[in-house]
PDB file of C-alpha atoms in Angstrom:
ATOM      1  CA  UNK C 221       0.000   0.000   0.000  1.00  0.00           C
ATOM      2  CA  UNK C 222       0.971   3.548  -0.837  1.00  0.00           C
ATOM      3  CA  UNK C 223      -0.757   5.594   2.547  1.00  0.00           C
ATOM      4  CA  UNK C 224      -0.669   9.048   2.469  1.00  0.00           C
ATOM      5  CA  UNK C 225      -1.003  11.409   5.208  1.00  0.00           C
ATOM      6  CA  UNK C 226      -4.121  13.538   4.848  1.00  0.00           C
ATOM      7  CA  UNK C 227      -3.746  17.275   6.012  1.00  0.00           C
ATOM      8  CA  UNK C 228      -7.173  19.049   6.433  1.00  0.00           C
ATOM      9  CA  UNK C 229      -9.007  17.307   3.676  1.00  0.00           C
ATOM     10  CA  UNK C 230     -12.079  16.191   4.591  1.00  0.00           C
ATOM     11  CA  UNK C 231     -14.367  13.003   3.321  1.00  0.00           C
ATOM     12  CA  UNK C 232     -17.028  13.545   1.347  1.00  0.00           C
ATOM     13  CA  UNK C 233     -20.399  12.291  -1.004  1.00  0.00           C
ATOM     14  CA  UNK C 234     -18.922  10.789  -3.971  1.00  0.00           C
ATOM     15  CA  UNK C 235     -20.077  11.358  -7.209  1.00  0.00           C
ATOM     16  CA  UNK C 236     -23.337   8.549  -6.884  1.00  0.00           C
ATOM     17  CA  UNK C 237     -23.877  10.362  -3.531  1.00  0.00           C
ATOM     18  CA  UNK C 238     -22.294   7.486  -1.294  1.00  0.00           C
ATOM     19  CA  UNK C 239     -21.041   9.191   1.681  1.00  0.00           C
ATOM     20  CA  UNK C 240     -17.591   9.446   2.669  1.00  0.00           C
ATOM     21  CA  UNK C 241     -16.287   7.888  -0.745  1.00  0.00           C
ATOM     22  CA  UNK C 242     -14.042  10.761  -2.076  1.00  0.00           C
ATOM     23  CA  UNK C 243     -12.096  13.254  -0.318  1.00  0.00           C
ATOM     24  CA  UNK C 244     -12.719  17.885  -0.443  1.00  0.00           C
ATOM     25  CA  UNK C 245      -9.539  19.597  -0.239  1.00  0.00           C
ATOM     26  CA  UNK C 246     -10.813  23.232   0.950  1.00  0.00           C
ATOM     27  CA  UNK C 247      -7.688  25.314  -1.494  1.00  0.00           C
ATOM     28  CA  UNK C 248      -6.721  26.557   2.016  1.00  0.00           C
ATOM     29  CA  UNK C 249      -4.431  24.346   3.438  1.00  0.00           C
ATOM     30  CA  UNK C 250      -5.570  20.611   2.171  1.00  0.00           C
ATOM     31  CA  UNK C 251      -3.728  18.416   1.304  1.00  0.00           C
ATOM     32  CA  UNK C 252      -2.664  14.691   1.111  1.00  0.00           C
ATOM     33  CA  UNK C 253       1.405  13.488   0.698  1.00  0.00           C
ATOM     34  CA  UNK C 254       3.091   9.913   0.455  1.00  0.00           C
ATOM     35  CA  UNK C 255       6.074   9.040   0.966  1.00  0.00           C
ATOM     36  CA  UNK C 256       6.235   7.612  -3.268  1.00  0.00           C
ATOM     37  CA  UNK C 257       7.758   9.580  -5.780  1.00  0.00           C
ATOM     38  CA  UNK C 258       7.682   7.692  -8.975  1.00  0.00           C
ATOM     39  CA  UNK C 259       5.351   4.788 -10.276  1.00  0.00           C
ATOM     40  CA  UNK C 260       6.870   3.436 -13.392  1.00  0.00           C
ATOM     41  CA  UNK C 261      10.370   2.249 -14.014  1.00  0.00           C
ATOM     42  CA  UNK C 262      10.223   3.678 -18.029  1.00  0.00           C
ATOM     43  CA  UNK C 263       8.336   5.629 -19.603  1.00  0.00           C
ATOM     44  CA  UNK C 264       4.718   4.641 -19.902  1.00  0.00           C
ATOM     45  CA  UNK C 265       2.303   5.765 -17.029  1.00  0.00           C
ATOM     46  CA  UNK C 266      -1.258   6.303 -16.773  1.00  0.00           C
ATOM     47  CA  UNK C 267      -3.742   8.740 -14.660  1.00  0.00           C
ATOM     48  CA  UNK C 268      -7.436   8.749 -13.842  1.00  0.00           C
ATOM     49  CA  UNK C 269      -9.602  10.005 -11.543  1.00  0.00           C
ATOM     50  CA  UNK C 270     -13.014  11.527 -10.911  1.00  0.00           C
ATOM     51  CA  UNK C 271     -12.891  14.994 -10.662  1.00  0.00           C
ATOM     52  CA  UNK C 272     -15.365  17.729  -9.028  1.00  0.00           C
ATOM     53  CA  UNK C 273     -14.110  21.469  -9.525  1.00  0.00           C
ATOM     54  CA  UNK C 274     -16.014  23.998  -7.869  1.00  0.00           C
ATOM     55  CA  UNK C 275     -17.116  27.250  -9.642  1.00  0.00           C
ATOM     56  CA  UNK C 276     -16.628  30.370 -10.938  1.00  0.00           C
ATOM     57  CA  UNK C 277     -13.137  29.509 -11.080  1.00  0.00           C
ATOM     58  CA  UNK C 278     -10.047  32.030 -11.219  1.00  0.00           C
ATOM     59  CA  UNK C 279      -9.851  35.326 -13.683  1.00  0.00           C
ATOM     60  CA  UNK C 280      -6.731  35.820 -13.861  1.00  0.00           C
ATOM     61  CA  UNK C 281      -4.120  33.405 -15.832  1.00  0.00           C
ATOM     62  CA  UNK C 282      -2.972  30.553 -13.522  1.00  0.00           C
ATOM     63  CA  UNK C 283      -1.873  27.088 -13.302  1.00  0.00           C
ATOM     64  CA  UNK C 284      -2.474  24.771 -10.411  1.00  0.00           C
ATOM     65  CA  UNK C 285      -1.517  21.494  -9.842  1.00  0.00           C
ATOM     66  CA  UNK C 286      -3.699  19.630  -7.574  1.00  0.00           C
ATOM     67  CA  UNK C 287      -1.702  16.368  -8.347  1.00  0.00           C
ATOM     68  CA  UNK C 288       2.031  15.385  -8.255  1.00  0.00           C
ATOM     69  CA  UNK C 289       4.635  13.181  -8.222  1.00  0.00           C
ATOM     70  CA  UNK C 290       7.846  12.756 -10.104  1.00  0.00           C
ATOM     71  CA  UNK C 291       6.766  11.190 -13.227  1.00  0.00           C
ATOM     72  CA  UNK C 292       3.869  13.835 -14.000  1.00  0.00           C
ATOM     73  CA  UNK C 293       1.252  15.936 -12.960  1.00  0.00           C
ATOM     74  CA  UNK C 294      -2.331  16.976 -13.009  1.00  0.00           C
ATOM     75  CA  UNK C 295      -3.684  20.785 -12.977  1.00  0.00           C
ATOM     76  CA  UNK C 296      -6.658  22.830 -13.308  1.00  0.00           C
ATOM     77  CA  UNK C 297      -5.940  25.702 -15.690  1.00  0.00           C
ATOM     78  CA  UNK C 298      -7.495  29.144 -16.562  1.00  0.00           C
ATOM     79  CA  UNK C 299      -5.396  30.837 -19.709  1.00  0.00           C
ATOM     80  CA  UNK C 300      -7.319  33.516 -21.619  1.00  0.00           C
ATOM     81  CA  UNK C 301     -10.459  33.045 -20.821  1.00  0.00           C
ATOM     82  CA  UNK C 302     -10.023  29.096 -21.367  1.00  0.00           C
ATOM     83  CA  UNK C 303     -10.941  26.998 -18.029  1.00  0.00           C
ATOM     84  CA  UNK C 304      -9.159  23.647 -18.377  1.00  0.00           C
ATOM     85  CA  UNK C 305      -7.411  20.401 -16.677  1.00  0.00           C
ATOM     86  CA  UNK C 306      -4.099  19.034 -18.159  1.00  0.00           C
ATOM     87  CA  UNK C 307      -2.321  16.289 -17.788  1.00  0.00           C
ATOM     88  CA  UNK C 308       1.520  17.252 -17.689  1.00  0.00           C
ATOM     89  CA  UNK C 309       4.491  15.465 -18.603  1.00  0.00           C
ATOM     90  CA  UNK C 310       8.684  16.919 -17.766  1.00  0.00           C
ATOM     91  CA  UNK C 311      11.016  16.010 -19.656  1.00  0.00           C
ATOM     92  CA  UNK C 312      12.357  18.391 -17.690  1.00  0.00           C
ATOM     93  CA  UNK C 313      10.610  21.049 -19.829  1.00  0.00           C
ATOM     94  CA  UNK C 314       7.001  20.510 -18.983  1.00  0.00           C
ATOM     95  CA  UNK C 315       4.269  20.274 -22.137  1.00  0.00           C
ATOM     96  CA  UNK C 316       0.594  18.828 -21.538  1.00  0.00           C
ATOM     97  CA  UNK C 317      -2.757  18.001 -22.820  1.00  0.00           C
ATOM     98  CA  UNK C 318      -6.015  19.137 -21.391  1.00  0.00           C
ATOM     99  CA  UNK C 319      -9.692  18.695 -21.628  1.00  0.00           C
ATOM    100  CA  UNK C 320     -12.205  21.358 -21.056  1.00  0.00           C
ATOM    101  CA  UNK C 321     -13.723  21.830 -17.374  1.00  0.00           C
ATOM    102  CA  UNK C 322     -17.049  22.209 -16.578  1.00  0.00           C
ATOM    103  CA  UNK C 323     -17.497  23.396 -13.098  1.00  0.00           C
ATOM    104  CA  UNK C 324     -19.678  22.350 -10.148  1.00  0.00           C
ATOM    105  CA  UNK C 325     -19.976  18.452 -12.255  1.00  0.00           C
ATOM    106  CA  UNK C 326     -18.430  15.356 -11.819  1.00  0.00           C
ATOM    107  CA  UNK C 327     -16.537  13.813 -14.767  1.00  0.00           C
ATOM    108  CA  UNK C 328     -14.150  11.407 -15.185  1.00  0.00           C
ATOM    109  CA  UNK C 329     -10.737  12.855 -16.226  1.00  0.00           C
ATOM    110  CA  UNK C 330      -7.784  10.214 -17.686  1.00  0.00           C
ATOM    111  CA  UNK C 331      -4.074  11.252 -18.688  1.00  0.00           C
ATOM    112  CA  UNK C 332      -1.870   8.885 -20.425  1.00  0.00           C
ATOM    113  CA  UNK C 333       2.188   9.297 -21.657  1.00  0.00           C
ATOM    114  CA  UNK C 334       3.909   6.738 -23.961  1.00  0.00           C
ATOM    115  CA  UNK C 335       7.254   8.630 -24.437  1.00  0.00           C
ATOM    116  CA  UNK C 336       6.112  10.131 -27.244  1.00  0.00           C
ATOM    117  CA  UNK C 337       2.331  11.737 -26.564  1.00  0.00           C
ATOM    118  CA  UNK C 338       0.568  13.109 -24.062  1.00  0.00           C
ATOM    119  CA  UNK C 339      -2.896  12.115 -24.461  1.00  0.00           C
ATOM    120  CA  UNK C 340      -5.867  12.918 -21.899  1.00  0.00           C
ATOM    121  CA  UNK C 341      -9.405  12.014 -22.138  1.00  0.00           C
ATOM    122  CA  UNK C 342     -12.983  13.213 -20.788  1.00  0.00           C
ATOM    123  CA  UNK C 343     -15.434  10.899 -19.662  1.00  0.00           C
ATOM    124  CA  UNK C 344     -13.676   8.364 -21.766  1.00  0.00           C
ATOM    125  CA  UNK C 345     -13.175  10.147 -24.510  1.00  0.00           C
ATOM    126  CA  UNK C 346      -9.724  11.549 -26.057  1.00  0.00           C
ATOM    127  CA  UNK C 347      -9.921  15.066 -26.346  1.00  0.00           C
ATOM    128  CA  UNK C 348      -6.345  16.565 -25.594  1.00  0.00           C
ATOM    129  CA  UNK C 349      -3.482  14.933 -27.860  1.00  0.00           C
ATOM    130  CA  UNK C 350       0.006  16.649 -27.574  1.00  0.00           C
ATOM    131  CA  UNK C 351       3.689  15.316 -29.708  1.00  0.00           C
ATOM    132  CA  UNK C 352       6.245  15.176 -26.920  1.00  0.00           C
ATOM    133  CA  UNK C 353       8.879  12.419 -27.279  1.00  0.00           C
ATOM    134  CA  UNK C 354      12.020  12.028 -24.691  1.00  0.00           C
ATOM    135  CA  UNK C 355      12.506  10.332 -21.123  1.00  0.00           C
ATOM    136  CA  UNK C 356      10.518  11.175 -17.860  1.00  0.00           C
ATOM    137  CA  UNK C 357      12.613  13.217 -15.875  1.00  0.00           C
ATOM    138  CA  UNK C 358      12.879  12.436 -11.906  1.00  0.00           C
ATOM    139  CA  UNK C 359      12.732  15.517 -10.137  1.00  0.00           C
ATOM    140  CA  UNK C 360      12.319  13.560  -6.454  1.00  0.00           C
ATOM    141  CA  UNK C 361       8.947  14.768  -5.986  1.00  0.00           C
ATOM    142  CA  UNK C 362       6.886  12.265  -4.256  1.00  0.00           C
ATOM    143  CA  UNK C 363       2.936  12.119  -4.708  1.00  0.00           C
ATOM    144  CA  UNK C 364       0.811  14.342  -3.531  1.00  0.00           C
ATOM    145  CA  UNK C 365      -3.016  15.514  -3.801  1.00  0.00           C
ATOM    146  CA  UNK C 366      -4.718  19.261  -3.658  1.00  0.00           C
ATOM    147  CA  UNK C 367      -0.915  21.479  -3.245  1.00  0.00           C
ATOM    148  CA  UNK C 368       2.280  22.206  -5.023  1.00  0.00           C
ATOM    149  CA  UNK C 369       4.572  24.235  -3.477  1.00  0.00           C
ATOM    150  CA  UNK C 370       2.371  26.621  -1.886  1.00  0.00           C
ATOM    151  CA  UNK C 371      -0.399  27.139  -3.991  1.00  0.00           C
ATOM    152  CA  UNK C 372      -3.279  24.756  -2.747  1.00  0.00           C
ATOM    153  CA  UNK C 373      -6.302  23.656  -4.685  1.00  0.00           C
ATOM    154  CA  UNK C 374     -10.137  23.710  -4.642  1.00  0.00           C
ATOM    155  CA  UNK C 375     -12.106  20.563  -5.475  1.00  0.00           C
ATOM    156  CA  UNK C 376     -13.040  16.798  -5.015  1.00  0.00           C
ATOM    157  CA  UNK C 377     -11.236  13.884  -5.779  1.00  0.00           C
ATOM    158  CA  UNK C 378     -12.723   9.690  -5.608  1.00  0.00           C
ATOM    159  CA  UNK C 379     -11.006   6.848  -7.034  1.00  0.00           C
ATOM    160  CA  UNK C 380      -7.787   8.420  -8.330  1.00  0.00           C
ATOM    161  CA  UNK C 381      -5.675   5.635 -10.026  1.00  0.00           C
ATOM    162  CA  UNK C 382      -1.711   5.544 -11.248  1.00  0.00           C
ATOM    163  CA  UNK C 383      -0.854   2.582 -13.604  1.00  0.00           C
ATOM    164  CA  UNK C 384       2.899   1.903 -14.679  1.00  0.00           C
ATOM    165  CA  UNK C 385       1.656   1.663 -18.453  1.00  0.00           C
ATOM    166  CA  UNK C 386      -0.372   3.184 -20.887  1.00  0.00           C
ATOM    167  CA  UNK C 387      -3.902   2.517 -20.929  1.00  0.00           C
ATOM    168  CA  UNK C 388      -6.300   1.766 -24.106  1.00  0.00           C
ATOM    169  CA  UNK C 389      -9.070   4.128 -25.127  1.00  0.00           C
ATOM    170  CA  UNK C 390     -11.137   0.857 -24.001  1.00  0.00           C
ATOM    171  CA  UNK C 391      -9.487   0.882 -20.902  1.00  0.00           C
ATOM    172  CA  UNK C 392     -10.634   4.639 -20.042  1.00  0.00           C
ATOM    173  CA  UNK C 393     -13.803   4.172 -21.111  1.00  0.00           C
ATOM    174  CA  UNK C 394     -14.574   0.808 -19.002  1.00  0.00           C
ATOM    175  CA  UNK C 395     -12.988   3.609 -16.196  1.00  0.00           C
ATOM    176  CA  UNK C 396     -15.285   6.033 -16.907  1.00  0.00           C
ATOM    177  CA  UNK C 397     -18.187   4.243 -15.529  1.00  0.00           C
ATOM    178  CA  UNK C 398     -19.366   2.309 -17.760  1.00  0.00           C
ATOM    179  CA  UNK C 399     -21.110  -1.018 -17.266  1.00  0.00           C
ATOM    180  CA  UNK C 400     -19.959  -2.499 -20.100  1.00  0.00           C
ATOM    181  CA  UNK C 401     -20.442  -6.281 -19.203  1.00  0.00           C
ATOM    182  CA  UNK C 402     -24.157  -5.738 -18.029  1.00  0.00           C
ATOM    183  CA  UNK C 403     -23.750  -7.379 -14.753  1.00  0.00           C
ATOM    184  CA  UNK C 404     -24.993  -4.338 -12.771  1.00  0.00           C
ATOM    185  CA  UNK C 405     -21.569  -3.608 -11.224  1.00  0.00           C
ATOM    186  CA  UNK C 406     -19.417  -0.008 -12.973  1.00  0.00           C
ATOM    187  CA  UNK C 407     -16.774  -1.274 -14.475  1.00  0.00           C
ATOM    188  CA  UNK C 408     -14.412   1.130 -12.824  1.00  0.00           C
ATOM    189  CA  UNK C 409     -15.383  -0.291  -9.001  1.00  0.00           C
ATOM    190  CA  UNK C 410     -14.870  -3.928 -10.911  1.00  0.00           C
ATOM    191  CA  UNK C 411     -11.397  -2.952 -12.138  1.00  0.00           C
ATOM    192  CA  UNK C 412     -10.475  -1.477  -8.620  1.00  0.00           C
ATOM    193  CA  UNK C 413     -11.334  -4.239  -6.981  1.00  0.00           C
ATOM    194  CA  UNK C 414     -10.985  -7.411  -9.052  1.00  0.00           C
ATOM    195  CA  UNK C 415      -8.267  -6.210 -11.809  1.00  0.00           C
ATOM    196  CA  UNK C 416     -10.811  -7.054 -14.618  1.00  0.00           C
ATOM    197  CA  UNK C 417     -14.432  -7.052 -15.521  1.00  0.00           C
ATOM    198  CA  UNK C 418     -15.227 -11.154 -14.236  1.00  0.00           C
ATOM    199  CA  UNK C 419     -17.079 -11.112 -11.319  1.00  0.00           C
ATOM    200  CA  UNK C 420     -15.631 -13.068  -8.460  1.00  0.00           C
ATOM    201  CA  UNK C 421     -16.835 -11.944  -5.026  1.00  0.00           C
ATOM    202  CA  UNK C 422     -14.112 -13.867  -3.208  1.00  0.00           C
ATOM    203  CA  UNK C 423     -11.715 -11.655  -4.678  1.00  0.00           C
ATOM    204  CA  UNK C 424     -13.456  -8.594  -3.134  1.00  0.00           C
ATOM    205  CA  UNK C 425     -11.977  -6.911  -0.370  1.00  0.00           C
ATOM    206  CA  UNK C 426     -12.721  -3.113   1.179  1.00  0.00           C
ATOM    207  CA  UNK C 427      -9.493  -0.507   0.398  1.00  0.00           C
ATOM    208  CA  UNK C 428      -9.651   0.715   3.402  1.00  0.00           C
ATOM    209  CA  UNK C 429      -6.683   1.818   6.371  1.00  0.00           C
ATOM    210  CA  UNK C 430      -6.860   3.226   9.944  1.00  0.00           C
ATOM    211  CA  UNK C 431      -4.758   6.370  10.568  1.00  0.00           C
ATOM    212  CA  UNK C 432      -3.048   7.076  14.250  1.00  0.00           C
ATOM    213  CA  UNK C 433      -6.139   9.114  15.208  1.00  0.00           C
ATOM    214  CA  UNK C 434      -8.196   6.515  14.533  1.00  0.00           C
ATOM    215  CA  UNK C 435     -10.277   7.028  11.943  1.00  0.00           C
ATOM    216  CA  UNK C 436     -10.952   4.832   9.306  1.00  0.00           C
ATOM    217  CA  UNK C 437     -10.104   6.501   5.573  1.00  0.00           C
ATOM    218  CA  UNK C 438      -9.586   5.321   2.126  1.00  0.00           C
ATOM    219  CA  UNK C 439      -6.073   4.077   1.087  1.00  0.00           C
ATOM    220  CA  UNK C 440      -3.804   5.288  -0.966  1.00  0.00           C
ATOM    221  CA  UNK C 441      -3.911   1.785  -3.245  1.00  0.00           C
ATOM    222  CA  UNK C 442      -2.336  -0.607  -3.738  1.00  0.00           C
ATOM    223  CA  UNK C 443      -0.367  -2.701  -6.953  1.00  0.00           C
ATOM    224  CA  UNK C 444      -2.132  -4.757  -8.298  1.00  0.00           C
ATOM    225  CA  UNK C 445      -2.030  -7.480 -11.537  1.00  0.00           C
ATOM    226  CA  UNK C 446      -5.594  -9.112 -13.499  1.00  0.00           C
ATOM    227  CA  UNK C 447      -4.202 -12.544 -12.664  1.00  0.00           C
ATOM    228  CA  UNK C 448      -3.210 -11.518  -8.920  1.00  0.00           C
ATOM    229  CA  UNK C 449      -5.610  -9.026  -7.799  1.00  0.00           C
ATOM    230  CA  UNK C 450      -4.892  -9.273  -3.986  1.00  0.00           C
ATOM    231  CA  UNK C 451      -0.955  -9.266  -4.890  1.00  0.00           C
ATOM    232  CA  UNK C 452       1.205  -6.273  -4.023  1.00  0.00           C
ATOM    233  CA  UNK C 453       4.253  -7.040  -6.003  1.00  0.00           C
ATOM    234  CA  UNK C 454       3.876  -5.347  -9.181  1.00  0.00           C
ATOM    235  CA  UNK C 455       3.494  -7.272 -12.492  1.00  0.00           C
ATOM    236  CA  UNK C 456       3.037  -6.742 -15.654  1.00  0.00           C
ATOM    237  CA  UNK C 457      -0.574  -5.642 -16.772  1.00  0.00           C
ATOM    238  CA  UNK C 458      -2.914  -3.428 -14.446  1.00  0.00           C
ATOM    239  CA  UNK C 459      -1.008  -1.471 -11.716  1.00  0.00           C
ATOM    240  CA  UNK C 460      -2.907   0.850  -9.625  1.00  0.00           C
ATOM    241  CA  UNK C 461       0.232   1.961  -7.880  1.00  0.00           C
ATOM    242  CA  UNK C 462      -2.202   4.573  -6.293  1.00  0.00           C
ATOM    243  CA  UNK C 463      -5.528   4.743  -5.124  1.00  0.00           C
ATOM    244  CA  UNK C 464      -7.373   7.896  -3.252  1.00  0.00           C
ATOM    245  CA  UNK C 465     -11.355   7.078  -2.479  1.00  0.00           C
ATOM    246  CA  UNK C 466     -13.606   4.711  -3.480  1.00  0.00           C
ATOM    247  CA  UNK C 467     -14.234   2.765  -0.266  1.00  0.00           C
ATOM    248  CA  UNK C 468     -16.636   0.177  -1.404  1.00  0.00           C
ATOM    249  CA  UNK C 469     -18.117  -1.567   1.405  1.00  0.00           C
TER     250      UNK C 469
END
């Protein structure tokens, strides 16, 4: 497991409504850090999350990463008059890809890097497509949710996931909650919890952790492989290196 230390940020509805499933981060002081910096030994690596971004949203031109780590990161973005969320990638010179943001909505948000594009996607669909070919750069940041540096960030966060390889268009879209297999079940909660979309209850198991203060919070995931879901050495094939929200009980 990959636990983070939350600071401030409070649980909240998720994006059905279920109740302390995804986490607020207030742009105060919020914020959530581990003690990971990178999640891929090359160059392939995968984001996606659901996303809630509270309006009006900034006037002024600005840039704020709400997540980070060493091999890329994720920001909401307002850049003449154009209200967006990118998925970055340093080489060490930093390019991205971004999708348009709706305010005051859930939607499910998905950045993927292959060493040579920077792709990210809106509820499962590729909308953002950027040429950038080298090597991910390791600037020893590890991963962290809702700050960078000092400027702290607005907005929700449930069932963020990090894979150590790029992930299909089919992939994303199965993410983006989808029921694809018509068994009732989204495909994104089968994913998290049994690596794949074959139902096998035995497999199931609740991501959650106590903290010192003893509360009981989501994790910050674990790695997991399709033919090994309960495994925590990583393989090749699905890794969801990290994990914020999502507690399915």
């Amino acid at each position: 497991r990959y636990n983070g230390t939350v600071t401030g940020a409070t649980l909240a509805p998720d994006r059905d409504g279920i109740p302390d499933s995804a986490y607020y981060f207030d742009g105060v002081d919020d914020m959530i850090a581990t003690l990971q910096d990178e999640f891929t030994p090359g160059n392939n690596i995968s984001f996606a999350a659901w996303i809630r971004i509270p309006g009006p949203g900034p006037t002024v031109n600005q840039v704020r990463y709400f997540t980070m780590c060493s091999d890329f990161g994720v920001a909401q973005e307002y850049w003449n008059g154009s209200n967006t969320v990118a998925f970055a990638i340093s080489l060490p010179s930093t390019n991205n890809a971004n999708v348009p943001l709706d305010f005051d909505q859930w939607f499910h948000f998905a950045g993927t890097y292959d060493g040579n594009t920077i792709r990210a996607y809106k509820n499962g669909a590729l909308v953002g497509e950027q040429s950038w070919v080298g090597n991910l750069s390791d600037p020893g940041r590890n991963l962290t949710f809702g700050v960078f540096q000092t400027d702290y960030w607005q907005g929700y966060i449930d069932d963020a996931l990090i894979y150590d390889r790029v992930l299909s268009p089919a992939e994303i879209q199965q993410l983006a909650g989808k029921d694809s297999d018509g068994d009732g079940m989204d495909d994104a909660w089968e994913i998290d919890n049994f690596g794949n979309l074959s139902r096998d209850d035995d497999l199931h198991q609740d991501l959650i952790r106590e903290v010192p203060d003893g509360r009981v919070v989501p994790g910050l995931g674990r790695v997991r492989d399709p033919a090994n879901p309960l495994g925590e050495t990583l393989h090749a094939g699905i890794a969801d290196a990290a994990h914020i929200g999502g507690v399915h009980t």
